[in-house]
XYZ file of C-alpha atoms in Angstrom:
737
model
C -26.981 -14.252 32.998
C -24.774 -16.586 30.904
C -24.951 -20.316 31.443
C -21.212 -20.669 32.071
C -18.450 -18.397 33.335
C -15.105 -19.778 32.150
C -12.149 -18.490 34.184
C -8.679 -18.800 32.640
C -5.604 -17.849 34.741
C -2.732 -16.929 32.450
C 0.421 -16.351 34.507
C 3.446 -17.928 32.826
C 1.545 -19.428 29.871
C 1.256 -16.520 27.441
C 2.651 -18.698 24.666
C -0.332 -21.053 24.821
C -3.033 -18.741 26.141
C -4.347 -17.934 22.671
C -5.002 -21.611 22.008
C -6.874 -21.966 25.309
C -9.093 -18.963 24.570
C -9.658 -20.090 20.988
C -10.816 -23.505 22.216
C -13.554 -21.766 24.212
C -14.613 -19.357 21.472
C -14.819 -22.234 18.983
C -17.429 -24.107 21.068
C -20.756 -24.783 19.363
C -22.565 -23.778 22.586
C -22.211 -20.016 22.861
C -23.969 -18.973 26.080
C -20.892 -18.189 28.158
C -18.579 -15.460 29.329
C -14.841 -15.950 29.067
C -12.727 -14.374 31.804
C -8.955 -14.428 31.225
C -7.110 -13.410 34.391
C -3.893 -11.551 33.583
C -1.033 -10.205 35.694
C -1.202 -6.579 34.589
C -2.340 -4.477 31.666
C 1.094 -4.509 30.023
C 1.902 -8.206 30.434
C 2.262 -10.522 27.400
C -0.827 -12.494 28.435
C -2.830 -9.285 28.757
C -2.006 -8.478 25.149
C -3.303 -11.871 24.024
C -6.477 -11.471 26.101
C -7.064 -7.931 24.852
C -6.794 -9.094 21.253
C -9.489 -11.722 21.839
C -11.666 -9.203 23.679
C -11.548 -6.900 20.673
C -12.829 -9.697 18.454
C -15.496 -11.145 20.778
C -17.601 -9.291 23.329
C -17.929 -12.422 25.479
C -14.269 -12.072 26.488
C -13.900 -9.923 29.607
C -10.312 -9.879 30.974
C -9.600 -9.082 34.620
C -6.326 -8.634 36.467
C -4.735 -10.210 39.537
C -1.183 -9.626 40.819
C 1.252 -12.509 40.314
C 2.011 -12.450 44.039
C -1.445 -13.910 44.707
C -0.624 -16.985 42.610
C -3.068 -19.351 40.967
C -5.504 -19.110 43.876
C -5.659 -15.324 43.661
C -6.183 -15.404 39.900
C -9.051 -17.866 40.152
C -10.653 -15.964 43.020
C -10.476 -12.752 40.980
C -12.238 -14.561 38.144
C -14.932 -15.879 40.510
C -15.609 -12.354 41.795
C -16.083 -11.103 38.238
C -18.250 -14.028 37.121
C -21.984 -13.731 36.500
C -22.787 -17.157 35.029
C -24.907 -19.886 36.548
C -21.981 -22.311 36.604
C -18.259 -21.691 37.025
C -15.680 -23.498 34.930
C -11.924 -23.203 35.336
C -9.417 -23.710 32.540
C -5.653 -23.442 32.909
C -4.106 -21.148 30.318
C -2.089 -23.938 28.709
C -5.006 -26.398 28.420
C -7.962 -26.451 26.020
C -11.669 -27.227 26.203
C -12.513 -30.358 24.252
C -14.601 -29.742 21.116
C -18.290 -29.876 21.972
C -17.561 -29.836 25.707
C -19.952 -27.014 26.613
C -22.837 -28.449 24.608
C -22.348 -31.833 26.297
C -22.124 -30.198 29.722
C -25.298 -28.184 29.148
C -27.119 -31.322 27.998
C -25.976 -33.225 31.078
C -27.166 -30.452 33.390
C -30.519 -30.469 31.611
C -30.789 -34.195 32.468
C -29.766 -33.893 36.119
C -31.286 -30.541 37.004
C -29.367 -28.060 39.175
C -26.446 -29.600 41.060
C -23.803 -28.023 43.293
C -20.887 -29.819 41.661
C -20.654 -31.779 38.434
C -17.282 -33.568 38.079
C -16.348 -34.420 34.482
C -13.730 -36.555 32.847
C -10.648 -34.995 31.284
C -7.866 -36.189 29.011
C -4.236 -35.966 29.975
C -2.368 -35.406 26.729
C 1.397 -36.079 26.886
C 3.275 -33.040 25.700
C 4.869 -34.994 22.858
C 4.460 -38.749 22.506
C 2.620 -41.288 24.577
C -0.853 -42.565 25.317
C -3.675 -40.164 26.118
C -5.204 -41.111 29.482
C -8.314 -40.265 31.483
C -7.041 -39.951 35.056
C -10.423 -39.586 36.811
C -12.281 -42.225 34.796
C -12.017 -44.822 37.563
C -13.122 -42.241 40.125
C -16.320 -41.432 38.218
C -17.045 -44.917 36.911
C -19.134 -46.163 39.845
C -21.031 -42.954 40.570
C -24.850 -43.085 40.445
C -26.425 -42.374 37.078
C -28.383 -39.212 37.958
C -28.082 -36.529 40.603
C -27.250 -37.874 44.056
C -26.267 -36.923 47.590
C -22.508 -37.247 48.279
C -23.157 -39.937 50.879
C -24.166 -42.279 48.041
C -20.667 -41.991 46.518
C -18.276 -41.502 49.468
C -15.251 -42.143 47.239
C -15.928 -38.786 45.513
C -14.019 -36.718 48.039
C -12.638 -34.126 45.607
C -9.036 -34.908 46.600
C -8.024 -36.339 43.230
C -10.161 -33.940 41.190
C -8.620 -30.884 39.484
C -10.767 -27.773 39.818
C -10.888 -27.496 36.019
C -12.424 -30.970 35.679
C -15.834 -29.995 37.061
C -18.609 -27.422 36.861
C -19.415 -25.505 40.042
C -22.756 -23.795 40.703
C -21.937 -20.168 41.383
C -24.766 -19.661 43.907
C -23.484 -22.676 45.887
C -19.954 -21.230 45.885
C -21.251 -17.854 47.103
C -23.536 -19.378 49.754
C -20.678 -21.251 51.402
C -18.116 -18.486 50.743
C -15.843 -20.922 48.999
C -12.518 -19.560 47.787
C -9.296 -21.067 46.577
C -6.929 -21.162 49.559
C -3.514 -19.533 49.087
C -0.379 -21.510 48.376
C 0.348 -24.560 46.279
C -2.025 -27.544 45.930
C -4.922 -25.105 46.054
C -7.151 -27.583 44.173
C -7.001 -29.950 47.165
C -8.346 -27.246 49.452
C -11.026 -26.033 47.032
C -12.318 -29.390 45.797
C -12.112 -31.084 49.196
C -14.078 -28.336 50.958
C -16.621 -28.021 48.133
C -17.449 -31.755 48.154
C -17.856 -31.607 51.930
C -20.477 -28.865 51.556
C -22.263 -30.102 48.444
C -25.771 -31.536 48.829
C -26.531 -32.489 45.248
C -23.913 -33.884 42.861
C -23.828 -35.511 39.425
C -21.031 -36.667 37.156
C -20.371 -36.538 33.419
C -18.372 -39.178 31.596
C -17.745 -36.797 28.680
C -14.321 -35.159 28.406
C -14.459 -31.510 29.432
C -10.775 -30.483 29.255
C -7.725 -31.676 27.400
C -4.959 -31.203 29.919
C -1.706 -30.744 28.018
C 1.190 -31.914 30.149
C 4.170 -29.568 30.162
C 7.540 -30.808 28.957
C 9.073 -29.147 32.006
C 6.844 -31.329 34.166
C 3.969 -30.678 36.525
C 4.892 -27.742 38.750
C 3.446 -29.580 41.747
C 5.891 -32.429 41.205
C 9.020 -30.342 40.902
C 11.452 -30.274 43.853
C 11.054 -27.584 46.484
C 9.738 -26.504 49.842
C 6.314 -25.812 48.311
C 5.403 -29.476 48.971
C 4.854 -28.531 52.609
C 1.769 -26.651 51.369
C 0.146 -30.038 50.716
C -0.039 -30.533 54.477
C -1.634 -27.093 54.880
C -4.354 -27.982 52.391
C -4.909 -31.440 53.890
C -5.190 -29.955 57.369
C -7.663 -27.350 56.125
C -9.939 -30.019 54.635
C -9.650 -32.409 57.582
C -10.420 -29.660 60.107
C -13.554 -28.709 58.171
C -14.622 -32.357 57.933
C -14.197 -32.718 61.688
C -16.227 -29.565 62.284
C -19.067 -30.919 60.158
C -19.065 -34.217 62.043
C -18.588 -36.219 58.859
C -19.701 -39.848 59.341
C -17.075 -42.613 59.219
C -18.253 -43.925 55.831
C -17.278 -40.566 54.317
C -14.371 -39.521 56.560
C -12.529 -42.806 55.932
C -12.197 -42.401 52.118
C -11.335 -38.712 52.538
C -8.597 -39.513 55.065
C -7.184 -42.340 52.946
C -7.053 -40.294 49.745
C -5.448 -37.300 51.425
C -2.731 -39.375 53.019
C -2.119 -41.333 49.825
C -1.018 -37.976 48.370
C 0.970 -37.077 51.482
C 2.787 -40.424 51.564
C 3.579 -40.209 47.866
C 5.417 -36.953 48.535
C 7.118 -38.243 51.680
C 8.380 -41.303 49.791
C 9.717 -39.230 46.880
C 13.012 -37.712 48.080
C 13.567 -35.587 44.976
C 10.402 -33.617 45.703
C 11.777 -32.625 49.097
C 15.476 -31.825 48.715
C 15.457 -30.674 52.338
C 13.090 -30.720 55.294
C 11.989 -34.326 54.779
C 12.082 -35.147 58.484
C 10.031 -32.069 59.349
C 7.485 -32.921 56.625
C 7.181 -36.471 58.003
C 6.907 -35.277 61.615
C 4.143 -32.818 60.824
C 2.312 -35.344 58.650
C 2.508 -37.872 61.488
C 0.899 -35.438 63.929
C -1.843 -34.681 61.420
C -2.373 -38.397 60.777
C -2.854 -39.261 64.447
C -5.126 -36.280 65.113
C -7.546 -37.001 62.264
C -7.424 -40.795 61.895
C -11.080 -41.926 61.892
C -12.152 -44.414 64.509
C -11.863 -47.938 63.158
C -9.809 -46.867 60.122
C -7.967 -49.810 58.558
C -4.886 -49.006 56.479
C -4.691 -50.486 52.971
C -2.617 -53.588 52.331
C 0.851 -53.970 50.889
C 3.676 -51.463 50.992
C 1.277 -48.521 51.248
C -0.216 -50.030 54.392
C 3.276 -50.334 55.911
C 3.858 -46.656 55.167
C 0.557 -45.799 56.887
C 1.594 -47.656 60.018
C 5.054 -46.072 60.095
C 3.551 -42.626 59.655
C 1.054 -43.260 62.421
C 3.885 -44.399 64.694
C 6.102 -41.431 63.777
C 8.958 -43.769 62.786
C 10.897 -41.591 60.341
C 14.074 -43.691 60.341
C 12.180 -46.861 59.433
C 10.162 -44.992 56.794
C 13.332 -43.518 55.247
C 15.005 -46.944 55.204
C 11.974 -48.449 53.415
C 11.974 -45.598 50.898
C 15.704 -45.880 50.193
C 15.558 -49.637 49.737
C 12.806 -49.349 47.132
C 14.732 -46.745 45.153
C 18.196 -48.316 45.260
C 17.618 -50.639 42.301
C 16.210 -47.810 40.214
C 19.228 -45.607 40.878
C 21.648 -48.380 39.920
C 19.816 -48.984 36.653
C 19.857 -45.280 35.890
C 23.614 -45.069 36.366
C 24.188 -48.034 34.076
C 22.033 -46.509 31.336
C 23.656 -43.086 31.404
C 25.649 -42.331 28.256
C 27.688 -39.317 27.285
C 26.996 -37.934 23.795
C 30.294 -37.649 21.942
C 31.551 -36.278 18.645
C 32.351 -38.583 15.769
C 35.770 -40.152 15.239
C 37.643 -42.114 17.865
C 40.567 -39.700 18.170
C 38.226 -36.710 18.310
C 36.070 -38.383 20.955
C 39.101 -39.167 23.074
C 40.425 -35.635 22.697
C 37.071 -34.074 23.577
C 36.621 -36.396 26.543
C 40.019 -35.400 27.925
C 39.220 -31.701 27.502
C 35.953 -32.158 29.399
C 37.996 -33.187 32.428
C 39.792 -29.868 32.465
C 38.229 -26.913 34.299
C 36.134 -24.383 32.458
C 37.915 -21.246 31.332
C 35.934 -18.443 33.038
C 37.013 -15.917 30.399
C 36.370 -17.925 27.223
C 33.366 -17.414 24.956
C 32.692 -19.454 21.806
C 30.419 -18.073 19.093
C 28.826 -19.639 16.036
C 26.251 -18.481 13.461
C 24.188 -20.389 10.907
C 25.971 -23.693 11.531
C 29.367 -22.169 10.776
C 28.483 -20.108 7.704
C 30.609 -17.189 8.846
C 30.908 -14.145 11.096
C 27.309 -12.955 11.067
C 24.009 -12.203 12.747
C 23.413 -11.824 16.498
C 26.507 -13.783 17.593
C 28.754 -11.449 15.575
C 27.081 -8.353 17.021
C 27.420 -9.701 20.563
C 31.053 -10.640 19.927
C 31.822 -7.113 18.697
C 30.149 -5.484 21.697
C 31.887 -7.887 24.099
C 35.277 -6.756 22.783
C 34.268 -3.255 23.846
C 32.507 -3.894 27.173
C 34.130 -7.155 28.332
C 37.650 -7.145 26.846
C 38.804 -9.709 29.405
C 36.550 -12.326 27.761
C 38.348 -14.046 24.908
C 35.928 -14.612 22.045
C 36.470 -17.274 19.381
C 34.188 -17.716 16.350
C 33.587 -21.182 14.922
C 33.249 -21.377 11.128
C 33.322 -23.958 8.383
C 36.675 -24.203 6.619
C 35.372 -22.574 3.429
C 34.008 -19.602 5.394
C 37.193 -18.607 7.179
C 37.651 -15.756 4.716
C 34.459 -14.103 6.034
C 35.959 -13.553 9.486
C 37.158 -9.934 9.887
C 40.785 -9.189 10.639
C 41.555 -9.345 14.337
C 38.779 -11.852 15.150
C 40.016 -15.197 16.449
C 38.369 -18.207 14.852
C 38.546 -22.003 14.699
C 37.316 -24.458 12.088
C 34.302 -26.524 13.089
C 35.098 -30.197 13.649
C 38.765 -29.609 14.336
C 40.420 -30.745 17.559
C 40.908 -27.106 18.479
C 37.202 -26.385 18.034
C 36.240 -29.311 20.279
C 38.745 -28.160 22.873
C 37.200 -24.689 22.855
C 33.691 -26.120 23.140
C 34.748 -28.296 26.069
C 36.324 -25.474 28.060
C 34.284 -22.369 27.203
C 32.162 -20.873 29.946
C 30.018 -18.986 27.431
C 28.586 -20.565 24.260
C 26.624 -18.302 21.915
C 24.794 -19.522 18.824
C 21.924 -18.394 16.607
C 21.096 -21.992 15.623
C 22.394 -24.899 17.731
C 25.718 -26.466 18.513
C 26.278 -30.087 17.509
C 24.462 -32.748 19.511
C 27.784 -34.008 20.844
C 28.416 -30.781 22.744
C 28.028 -31.469 26.460
C 26.317 -28.923 28.713
C 28.835 -28.677 31.532
C 27.871 -27.455 34.994
C 28.794 -23.795 35.224
C 28.696 -23.171 31.484
C 26.254 -20.637 30.046
C 24.519 -21.287 26.730
C 22.884 -18.337 24.983
C 20.525 -19.061 22.080
C 20.151 -15.824 20.114
C 17.754 -17.081 17.394
C 18.004 -15.545 13.929
C 14.595 -14.142 13.166
C 11.089 -13.370 14.331
C 8.803 -16.337 13.646
C 6.059 -16.059 11.075
C 6.317 -19.716 10.092
C 5.943 -22.496 12.644
C 9.049 -23.474 14.570
C 10.309 -26.286 16.787
C 7.795 -28.873 17.928
C 4.955 -26.844 16.389
C 6.215 -28.161 13.033
C 5.253 -31.727 13.919
C 1.755 -31.439 12.430
C 3.086 -30.312 9.033
C 4.418 -33.486 7.333
C 6.635 -31.797 4.737
C 8.390 -29.704 7.380
C 8.533 -32.458 9.991
C 10.241 -34.805 7.546
C 12.980 -32.254 6.923
C 13.379 -31.320 10.580
C 14.570 -34.718 11.747
C 14.279 -35.971 15.301
C 12.289 -33.696 17.551
C 13.696 -35.609 20.512
C 17.211 -34.599 19.489
C 16.030 -31.029 18.905
C 14.731 -30.825 22.446
C 17.937 -32.336 23.754
C 19.678 -29.316 22.266
C 17.063 -26.981 23.765
C 17.835 -28.425 27.192
C 21.314 -26.913 26.962
C 19.976 -23.353 26.711
C 20.290 -21.081 29.731
C 19.062 -17.972 27.919
C 16.942 -17.481 24.820
C 16.975 -14.084 23.111
C 13.750 -12.477 21.934
C 13.133 -9.376 19.853
C 9.443 -8.919 20.716
C 6.688 -10.393 22.933
C 5.272 -12.334 19.985
C 8.559 -14.218 19.636
C 8.693 -14.924 23.356
C 5.289 -16.597 23.242
C 6.184 -18.659 20.177
C 9.551 -19.793 21.584
C 7.855 -20.817 24.831
C 5.533 -23.118 22.924
C 7.861 -24.263 20.130
C 10.944 -24.901 22.274
C 9.659 -26.007 25.694
C 12.477 -25.828 28.208
C 13.665 -24.293 31.454
C 15.711 -21.445 29.961
C 15.225 -17.742 30.730
C 13.775 -15.429 28.081
C 15.784 -12.262 27.427
C 13.489 -9.677 25.822
C 16.362 -7.401 24.857
C 15.971 -7.084 21.071
C 18.288 -8.492 18.418
C 21.887 -7.236 18.594
C 22.254 -7.521 14.825
C 19.509 -4.883 14.491
C 21.393 -2.273 16.536
C 22.940 -0.962 13.335
C 19.549 0.133 12.019
C 19.539 2.810 14.703
C 23.243 3.555 15.060
C 24.166 3.806 11.346
C 24.228 7.152 9.561
C 23.995 8.468 6.012
C 27.679 7.816 5.366
C 27.242 4.145 6.261
C 24.312 3.848 3.889
C 26.271 5.504 1.049
C 29.298 3.259 1.673
C 27.265 0.045 1.506
C 25.396 1.115 -1.622
C 28.680 1.865 -3.356
C 30.104 -1.484 -2.223
C 27.097 -3.332 -3.634
C 27.176 -1.409 -6.899
C 23.865 0.439 -6.543
C 23.787 3.231 -9.157
C 23.640 6.736 -7.758
C 20.080 8.063 -7.707
C 18.502 4.626 -8.157
C 15.691 3.259 -6.023
C 17.111 0.032 -4.631
C 14.417 -2.543 -3.930
C 15.568 -5.497 -1.862
C 13.853 -8.713 -2.965
C 14.272 -11.386 -0.282
C 12.056 -14.460 -0.747
C 12.063 -17.174 1.877
C 12.714 -20.895 1.579
C 9.850 -23.157 0.490
C 9.887 -26.535 2.198
C 7.854 -27.995 -0.666
C 10.430 -26.867 -3.275
C 13.685 -28.688 -3.959
C 15.740 -25.613 -4.862
C 15.695 -21.847 -5.112
C 12.935 -20.428 -7.272
C 12.835 -16.621 -7.420
C 9.078 -16.636 -7.944
C 9.261 -13.380 -9.918
C 10.718 -12.154 -13.211
C 12.924 -9.473 -11.704
C 14.028 -7.857 -14.963
C 10.383 -7.531 -16.013
C 9.552 -6.069 -12.609
C 12.243 -3.406 -12.986
C 10.950 -2.418 -16.412
C 7.360 -2.191 -15.168
C 8.090 -0.528 -11.802
C 10.083 2.439 -13.093
C 13.246 3.362 -14.928
C 15.096 4.219 -11.698
C 14.403 0.866 -9.973
C 17.125 -1.707 -9.375
C 16.663 -4.964 -7.481
C 18.967 -6.367 -4.826
C 18.294 -10.110 -4.887
C 18.988 -11.902 -1.620
C 17.972 -15.559 -1.664
C 17.528 -17.546 1.546
C 20.863 -18.506 3.115
C 20.135 -22.147 2.263
C 20.963 -21.177 -1.329
C 24.113 -19.183 -0.645
C 26.782 -20.751 -2.853
C 29.219 -17.871 -2.641
C 28.167 -16.395 -5.975
C 28.093 -12.669 -6.519
C 27.100 -10.950 -9.704
C 24.746 -8.703 -11.520
C 22.549 -9.038 -14.543
C 21.203 -5.785 -15.956
C 19.276 -4.049 -13.201
C 19.342 -7.069 -10.883
C 22.214 -7.277 -8.393
C 22.648 -10.650 -6.669
C 23.661 -9.963 -3.054
C 22.929 -13.458 -1.705
C 26.591 -14.066 -0.873
C 27.126 -10.726 0.851
C 28.247 -11.407 4.412
C 25.851 -9.042 6.152
C 22.089 -8.977 5.631
C 22.088 -5.833 7.778
C 24.265 -4.024 5.217
C 21.963 -5.105 2.419
C 18.948 -3.773 4.311
C 20.687 -0.447 4.941
C 21.315 -0.114 1.214
C 17.694 -0.766 0.212
C 15.093 1.960 -0.132
C 12.267 -0.557 0.080
C 11.778 -4.260 0.748
C 9.774 -6.795 -1.216
C 9.462 -10.162 0.441
C 7.000 -12.964 0.699
C 7.125 -14.553 4.162
C 10.764 -14.078 5.137
C 11.553 -12.974 8.676
C 13.708 -10.225 7.179
C 10.559 -8.079 7.145
C 10.620 -7.852 10.949
C 14.215 -6.647 10.970
C 13.783 -4.262 8.046
C 10.764 -2.691 9.768
C 13.212 -1.130 12.239
C 14.360 1.153 9.398
C 10.802 2.460 8.976
C 11.086 2.148 5.214
C 8.391 0.772 2.873
C 7.718 -2.947 2.808
C 5.605 -4.772 0.232
C 4.497 -8.361 0.773
C 4.407 -10.377 -2.449
C 1.997 -13.151 -1.473
C 1.320 -15.058 -4.662
C 1.117 -18.428 -2.855
C 0.065 -17.493 0.690
C -2.601 -20.202 0.976
C -0.205 -22.954 -0.129
C 2.553 -21.723 2.165
C 0.212 -21.452 5.143
C -1.067 -25.003 4.669
C 2.297 -26.666 3.995
C 4.557 -24.727 6.364
C 2.167 -23.445 9.001
C 2.206 -19.895 10.358
C 2.053 -18.247 13.776
C -0.262 -15.412 12.770
C -2.228 -14.196 9.765
C 0.160 -11.950 7.856
C -2.572 -10.955 5.421
C -4.623 -9.519 8.303
C -1.729 -7.474 9.720
C 0.871 -6.841 6.986
C 3.756 -4.367 7.285
C 2.619 -2.524 4.158
C 0.949 -3.102 0.818
C 0.189 -6.679 -0.270
C 0.523 -7.726 -3.908
C -0.765 -11.029 -5.228
C 0.453 -10.842 -8.836
C 3.518 -9.440 -10.629
C 1.290 -6.780 -12.170
C 0.033 -5.607 -8.753
C 3.583 -5.525 -7.437
C 4.853 -3.386 -10.289
C 1.849 -1.070 -10.040
C 2.358 -0.144 -6.368
C 5.905 0.954 -7.186
C 4.920 2.691 -10.373
C 2.158 4.774 -8.767
C 3.972 5.282 -5.433
C 1.301 3.611 -3.286
C 3.938 1.307 -1.799
C 4.990 4.340 0.280
C 1.730 6.254 0.732
C -0.064 7.081 3.991
C -2.011 3.838 4.094
C 1.179 1.832 3.706
C 2.828 3.954 6.403
C -0.064 3.305 8.802
C 0.218 -0.452 8.279
C 3.957 -0.243 8.850
C 3.525 1.775 12.049
C 1.188 -0.835 13.540
C 3.567 -3.597 12.490
C 6.543 -1.829 14.094
C 4.606 -1.289 17.299
C 3.978 -5.011 17.513
C 7.303 -6.416 16.348
C 10.005 -3.779 17.012
C 9.545 -2.788 20.660
C 13.062 -3.664 21.878
C 15.355 -3.005 18.889
C 16.587 0.415 19.998
C 20.300 0.140 19.160
C 21.382 -1.140 22.592
C 20.383 -4.802 22.436
C 23.976 -6.059 22.211
C 24.934 -3.991 25.227
C 22.091 -5.446 27.286
C 23.083 -8.996 26.315
C 26.766 -8.511 27.143
C 26.046 -6.873 30.474
C 23.519 -9.516 31.507
C 25.187 -12.700 30.216
C 28.936 -12.040 30.133
C 29.219 -9.496 32.943
C 26.449 -10.906 35.148
C 24.720 -7.594 35.783
C 21.173 -7.797 37.212
C 18.258 -6.968 34.888
C 17.451 -3.757 36.729
C 20.945 -2.392 36.007
C 20.654 -2.747 32.228
C 19.993 0.185 29.874
C 16.248 0.755 29.544
C 14.673 0.374 26.122
C 14.333 3.618 24.188
C 10.671 4.102 23.166
C 9.899 3.518 19.512
C 8.814 7.121 18.947
C 12.167 8.447 20.167
C 14.370 6.359 17.877
C 15.932 7.751 14.713
C 16.489 4.974 12.149
C 19.311 5.116 9.633
C 18.253 7.363 6.725
C 17.279 5.991 3.338
C 19.321 7.078 0.328
C 16.574 7.733 -2.227
C 13.353 9.696 -2.234
C 10.629 7.228 -1.361
C 7.560 8.700 -3.036
C 7.602 9.431 -6.735
C 5.944 12.615 -7.851
C-alpha cells in the first residue's frame, strides 16, 4: 500500500498536465501512486498520461466522462486509490519541491489524522506577488494533532481540496464523495471537517496553485453560482443533523455566508437571476442561523442583516452605490489603441464607426511579407467555396509583386489598409495584426500560426533571457492574443503548447494546416514543374537544407559547408538552401551545386521539389514529414540551442529520422544510404503519427466551412486516416544501390 495516492483531474488542462505530473514524479519521496483522471482513451490529456505511464510504473491513469465534471473525476480517482492518504492536484497546478517528504515527516510527528490541511502558494499567472491564502487560517491551529472543537475556525469552507491530505480509511468510513456541480470543494471539505475526529495542520507549502490568465472558473459569470447555495445547504443540513454545538456552528455559518454574500454583491458573477439567488440565500440564512449568532461589523454586517430580512431592494441599492465610483473610474481610464499618425488615426477612427462588412475578409502572412502560408491557402479555398466573401491580402509595399494575378491586395499602413481592417468581419493572420487593430464586436479573428512548435513560444519564452529580450512586451503580446476567436492547430501537441504559451479564451481548431494540403493533392507533374522552376538538374537528388534562426546569433550563419557536403555526400546531390524568413532579402542565385531558394515565395513548392530534408530545429520538419520523405536532423549545437531558446520536447529522443552531429556524419548517411533505410523510415513513421494526424489535404476546406461559412463542426469533412493518404511523389530514387 503506497503512502500517498495523488489524484489529478485533467479535463481542459492538457497543455499543462505534463508539468503537473512531472512535479509529482520529481519528488524526493517516492512512495506514492499517481492517478491522472482523463476524459477518454483518445483525448489529448490521455495521451500525456499514457506517455508518463510508459515511463513510470507508479502512474496509473483512469477515465471519467467529462459530463461528470470535476467531482466525477475526483471520485473516480478515489475509487481507484489504494494509498493510506489521498492528495488531490489540479492538472494545471504543481506539487512544491519536497512537498511529499515534508508531508510524510509531518504525519510521522502527529500520528494518523483524518485530515491534514496544508498551506499552498497562489502564483499569479504572469506578474505579481505570490501569496499564501490559507496562512491566516492555519496560523492559530494547535501545534500537534487535535480535535476540531479546539480550532472551530477550521471549518473547511475556505480550504481547497488539493490543499490537504485526507486519510483514505476515514473517507471510506464516512462514504465521503465530492458532490456534483460547481463549488464541489465546499461540499467535500465542509462535510469532511464536520466528520473528522483528529486533525493536524502543516505550515509547509504543498501545492503551487497557478492562477489562470482566463481567471478562476468559479469567479466567471454564469448561472453556475447558484450551485454555491446547493453546497452550502448540503453542509448546513449535515451540521444540523449532527447537532453541532454553537461554538462550531457559528464560524461555519459565518464563513459560508461570507462566500454567499460575496457572490450576491458581485453583479457580474450573476448576469441574471440575482433576485432569485438572494431570495433563496435569505431562506437558507434564516433556517440555519445559529441561536445567538451576532453578525460581523461594518458593511458586511449590514449585508447580513439585509439578507436575514430578505430585503433585496435595499441590498441591491447598497451594492450599486459601492460600485458606482469604480465604474466611473473605469470609464475614465478606458483608452482606444490607435495607429500612428494623426491623419491615419482620424481616418481609422471614422471607419470604426461604420458597420462591419459581413462579406469582407482581410488576410496577412508573416507581417506582410507576401501571399504565403496558411492565410494564402485559406484565401484560395475561400474563392472556391465562399465566392461571396471578398478577400483582400495585406502586404508590405516591396512585396506587392508576390501577390498572384487576380488577388486583391492593399499595402500595410495605408489608409486603405486601415479602412479594410476597420470594416472586415473576418481577419486571418499567421502572425498578428498591429496592436492598433481594434477587435470589434461581431468580427472574427482567426490565428492560423505558421509552424508546429519545437522551440518555446509565447509566455513560455519569459524564462529564457535572450529570447525574452527580443520578444518585447509580453503584456502587449497577450493583448493581441485576446483578439483571437479561433486558433488553428495541426496536431494535439501544438494544441497543448498554444494553450500554455498563449493563454486566452479562443477556440482551438484541430483541422491541420491549409498550407500543407498541397503535400497530398499535388502530383508528379507538379513536382517536376517546381524542380524545373528552381533549376534542379534532371536526375539529381535534391536535398533541402533549412536551418532555423538562432536567437543568440546576430545574422544568418549556414552552420555547414554546403559545397563540401555535396562533394562528400555523392556526385548526384544538390542542395536547396532555404534560410529562415528573417534573412529573406529577395536574393536568388546558385553557386555550383548549391541553389539558394530563400527568396522563393512558397516553402511548400520547395519541399515538393526536395527528395530529402536536412534541418536542425526548424518547424519545416513537421510540414515536410507529410510527404513521407527522408529527414535528417543536423544537431551540431542541440545543447546550446535547448538552453538558450528552450524546447517543448526532446527532439533527440524522438527524431523524424537519422541524427547527425558533425558534417562527416551528415555526409556519411547520404553516402551510404542510411538516411533512407528501414530504421530511418520507422523513426519517420512514429514522428508522422504524432505530428501529422490532421494534414490530409482538406484542412483549408474545414477552415473555410467552419469560420467563413459558419458550418457546425459535425458537418465538416472528417480527417482521412494517415494510412490512407497518398503524399505527392518524390522525383528521385531515395536509396542508393
